[in-house]
Short mmCIF file of C-alpha atoms in Angstrom, two decimals:
data_model
loop_
_atom_site.label_atom_id
_atom_site.label_comp_id
_atom_site.label_asym_id
_atom_site.label_seq_id
_atom_site.Cartn_x
_atom_site.Cartn_y
_atom_site.Cartn_z
CA MET R 1 -55.49 -78.13 75.21
CA ASP R 2 -54.53 -74.60 73.69
CA GLU R 3 -50.58 -75.27 73.45
CA VAL R 4 -47.98 -72.50 74.92
CA PRO R 5 -45.13 -71.83 73.32
CA ASP R 6 -42.30 -72.59 75.07
CA THR R 7 -40.21 -69.13 74.86
CA GLY R 8 -37.36 -69.74 77.53
CA PHE R 9 -35.58 -71.65 74.55
CA ALA R 10 -36.12 -68.89 71.63
CA ALA R 11 -34.86 -66.36 74.71
CA ARG R 12 -31.79 -68.04 75.33
CA SER R 13 -30.87 -68.10 72.04
CA THR R 14 -31.23 -64.47 71.33
CA GLU R 15 -29.51 -63.66 74.35
CA ALA R 16 -27.10 -66.47 72.88
CA GLY R 17 -26.09 -64.92 69.41
CA ALA R 18 -26.13 -61.50 70.37
CA ALA R 19 -23.51 -62.75 72.97
CA ALA R 20 -21.63 -64.53 70.12
CA GLY R 21 -22.14 -61.90 68.40
CA ALA R 22 -20.41 -59.76 70.87
CA ALA R 23 -17.13 -61.76 71.54
CA ASN R 24 -17.32 -61.96 67.45
CA GLU R 25 -16.96 -58.08 67.44
CA ALA R 26 -14.24 -58.26 70.13
CA THR R 27 -12.01 -60.47 68.05
CA ASP R 28 -13.01 -58.40 65.15
CA ALA R 29 -11.79 -55.30 66.96
CA ALA R 30 -8.64 -57.36 68.49
CA ALA R 31 -7.75 -58.27 65.24
CA ASP R 32 -8.21 -55.03 63.84
CA ALA R 33 -5.97 -53.13 66.54
CA ARG R 34 -3.25 -55.74 65.84
CA HIS R 35 -3.22 -54.61 61.93
CA TRP R 36 -2.99 -50.77 62.78
CA PRO R 37 0.32 -49.26 61.80
CA LEU R 38 1.03 -46.23 63.78
CA VAL R 39 0.99 -44.00 60.29
CA GLU R 40 -2.92 -44.78 59.83
CA ARG R 41 -3.93 -43.51 63.19
CA PRO R 42 -4.70 -39.98 62.95
CA GLY R 43 -3.22 -39.09 66.65
CA PHE R 44 -0.43 -40.46 66.20
CA LEU R 45 -0.24 -38.66 62.64
CA ALA R 46 -1.21 -35.27 64.36
CA ARG R 47 1.49 -35.31 67.25
CA ARG R 48 4.22 -36.09 64.37
CA MET R 49 2.99 -33.16 62.49
CA HIS R 50 2.89 -30.86 65.57
CA GLN R 51 6.94 -32.71 66.29
CA ILE R 52 7.71 -31.49 62.66
CA HIS R 53 6.48 -28.45 62.62
CA VAL R 54 7.78 -26.91 66.27
CA SER R 55 10.73 -27.94 64.89
CA LEU R 56 10.62 -26.53 61.50
CA PHE R 57 9.62 -23.19 64.03
CA ALA R 58 12.77 -23.45 65.85
CA GLU R 59 15.23 -23.70 63.40
CA ARG R 60 12.88 -20.47 61.72
CA CYS R 61 13.13 -18.44 64.47
CA ALA R 62 15.59 -19.32 67.34
CA ALA R 63 17.20 -15.86 66.88
CA PHE R 64 14.10 -13.90 67.95
CA ARG R 65 13.75 -16.71 71.26
CA VAL R 66 10.04 -16.80 71.04
CA THR R 67 8.03 -20.08 71.97
CA PRO R 68 5.72 -20.84 69.49
CA LEU R 69 2.92 -20.13 72.30
CA GLN R 70 4.13 -17.38 72.65
CA TYR R 71 4.07 -16.47 69.04
CA SER R 72 0.95 -16.60 69.47
CA LEU R 73 0.46 -14.75 72.01
CA LEU R 74 1.96 -11.83 70.31
CA SER R 75 -0.13 -12.84 67.24
CA LEU R 76 -3.61 -12.56 68.80
CA LEU R 77 -2.63 -9.49 70.70
CA ARG R 78 -1.58 -7.73 67.61
CA ASP R 79 -4.96 -8.49 66.76
CA LEU R 80 -6.85 -7.79 69.46
CA GLU R 81 -4.98 -4.73 70.89
CA GLU R 82 -5.12 -6.08 74.48
CA GLY R 83 -6.64 -9.08 76.37
CA ASP R 84 -7.19 -10.50 79.80
CA GLN R 85 -5.23 -13.90 80.10
CA THR R 86 -8.26 -15.75 80.24
CA THR R 87 -9.80 -14.29 77.12
CA LEU R 88 -6.51 -15.19 76.02
CA ALA R 89 -5.81 -18.94 77.27
CA SER R 90 -9.15 -19.74 75.92
CA ALA R 91 -8.15 -18.25 72.00
CA VAL R 92 -4.51 -20.37 72.67
CA ALA R 93 -6.82 -23.33 73.94
CA LEU R 94 -4.53 -24.00 76.91
CA ASP R 95 -4.47 -24.15 80.45
CA ARG R 96 -4.41 -20.31 82.35
CA THR R 97 -2.15 -21.19 84.49
CA THR R 98 0.34 -21.93 81.28
CA THR R 99 -0.70 -18.94 79.50
CA THR R 100 -0.26 -16.92 82.08
CA GLY R 101 3.17 -17.74 82.54
CA ALA R 102 4.29 -17.46 79.03
CA LEU R 103 2.87 -13.95 79.55
CA LYS R 104 4.95 -13.03 82.55
CA ARG R 105 7.83 -14.35 80.54
CA LEU R 106 6.90 -11.88 77.42
CA ALA R 107 6.79 -9.20 79.91
CA ALA R 108 10.01 -9.77 81.38
CA ARG R 109 11.55 -9.35 78.21
CA GLY R 110 9.64 -6.03 77.62
CA LEU R 111 7.40 -7.00 74.78
CA VAL R 112 4.33 -7.23 76.74
CA SER R 113 2.07 -4.95 79.51
CA ARG R 114 0.52 -6.71 81.97
CA THR R 115 -1.97 -4.48 84.16
CA THR R 116 -4.53 -4.82 86.75
CA SER R 117 -8.00 -5.13 84.85
CA PRO R 118 -9.95 -1.94 86.13
CA HIS R 119 -13.33 -3.69 86.33
CA ASP R 120 -11.94 -6.48 87.86
CA ARG R 121 -8.37 -6.61 90.16
CA ARG R 122 -8.21 -10.56 89.84
CA ALA R 123 -7.52 -9.84 85.90
CA GLN R 124 -4.50 -8.80 84.03
CA VAL R 125 -5.00 -7.18 80.80
CA CYS R 126 -2.75 -7.68 78.52
CA ARG R 127 -0.81 -5.21 75.83
CA LEU R 128 1.34 -5.24 73.04
CA THR R 129 4.79 -2.69 73.70
CA GLU R 130 5.74 -1.11 70.99
CA ALA R 131 9.56 -3.85 71.72
CA GLY R 132 6.67 -7.26 71.23
CA ALA R 133 5.22 -5.65 67.48
CA ALA R 134 8.38 -4.41 66.32
CA LEU R 135 9.79 -8.14 67.64
CA HIS R 136 6.30 -9.39 65.97
CA GLY R 137 6.75 -7.67 62.39
CA ALA R 138 10.33 -9.04 62.77
CA MET R 139 9.66 -12.58 63.54
CA GLU R 140 6.24 -13.11 60.82
CA PRO R 141 8.52 -13.98 57.56
CA ALA R 142 10.47 -16.24 59.78
CA ALA R 143 7.14 -17.83 61.05
CA ARG R 144 5.26 -18.19 58.05
CA ALA R 145 7.93 -20.69 56.22
CA ALA R 146 7.90 -22.58 59.29
CA HIS R 147 3.57 -23.19 58.67
CA ALA R 148 4.43 -23.00 54.76
CA LEU R 149 7.53 -25.88 55.34
CA THR R 150 5.06 -27.98 57.22
CA VAL R 151 2.80 -28.84 54.78
CA GLU R 152 5.46 -27.62 51.20
CA ALA R 153 5.08 -31.70 50.49
CA LEU R 154 1.42 -30.60 49.61
CA THR R 155 0.41 -28.46 46.73
CA ALA R 156 -1.96 -25.78 47.58
CA SER R 157 -5.29 -26.66 46.94
CA GLU R 158 -4.30 -29.84 49.39
CA GLN R 159 -2.96 -27.46 51.82
CA ASP R 160 -6.24 -25.64 51.81
CA THR R 161 -8.39 -29.08 52.33
CA LEU R 162 -5.99 -29.99 55.77
CA THR R 163 -6.32 -27.06 56.96
CA ARG R 164 -10.17 -26.98 56.45
CA LEU R 165 -10.66 -30.86 57.53
CA LEU R 166 -8.64 -29.65 60.59
CA ARG R 167 -10.96 -27.41 61.95
CA ARG R 168 -13.70 -29.34 61.30
CA VAL R 169 -12.33 -32.07 63.79
CA ILE R 170 -11.48 -28.98 65.87
CA ALA R 171 -15.18 -27.63 65.42
CA GLY R 172 -16.38 -31.33 65.64
CA HIS R 173 -14.97 -31.38 69.66
CA GLU R 174 -15.93 -27.88 70.81
CA HIS R 175 -18.53 -29.30 73.38
CA ARG R 176 -14.75 -31.14 75.04
CA ARG R 177 -14.12 -27.51 76.34
CA GLY R 178 -13.41 -27.06 79.86
CA GLN R 179 -13.00 -30.53 80.21
CA PRO R 180 -9.67 -31.79 82.64
CA ASP R 181 -7.71 -32.80 79.31
CA ILE R 182 -9.31 -30.67 77.34
CA VAL R 183 -9.00 -26.69 76.88
#
């Protein structure tokens, strides 16, 4: 009579081992979470850097009464000459509603013109006005100073590395564009 091995025990042992391994990993992860200081978390550091930059931008550019988003839109329009609100929203990585609000405020100050697109009556084509170009030119040194002060603790080489790495992180998440939680 041939002996048939009992595979039930081996299967139960494998399952028990896998369960124990998963439990150990969960325990290790919980232990790691307890020992993960805020100053080592990329998301926390990115938020703090953003807070610092916005503060420096506000200090340096307060006289111009332009937010960092509005400055980005003025910069884009200077470079593109014109753009519809959807294209501009995508370029600044914000939702269309927020971007449209910023463009309306810039238009109310005479810094941007908004006209109905001849190709799509639902779209608004935006252009920098002479006053917008003058304001952008006047505030450019202050805005550049805010950016420089944001990373002044780094050497020039480190600043280049930081910018390169941030661009890589962003590019690595490009597939998420259009999802509700990211633009």
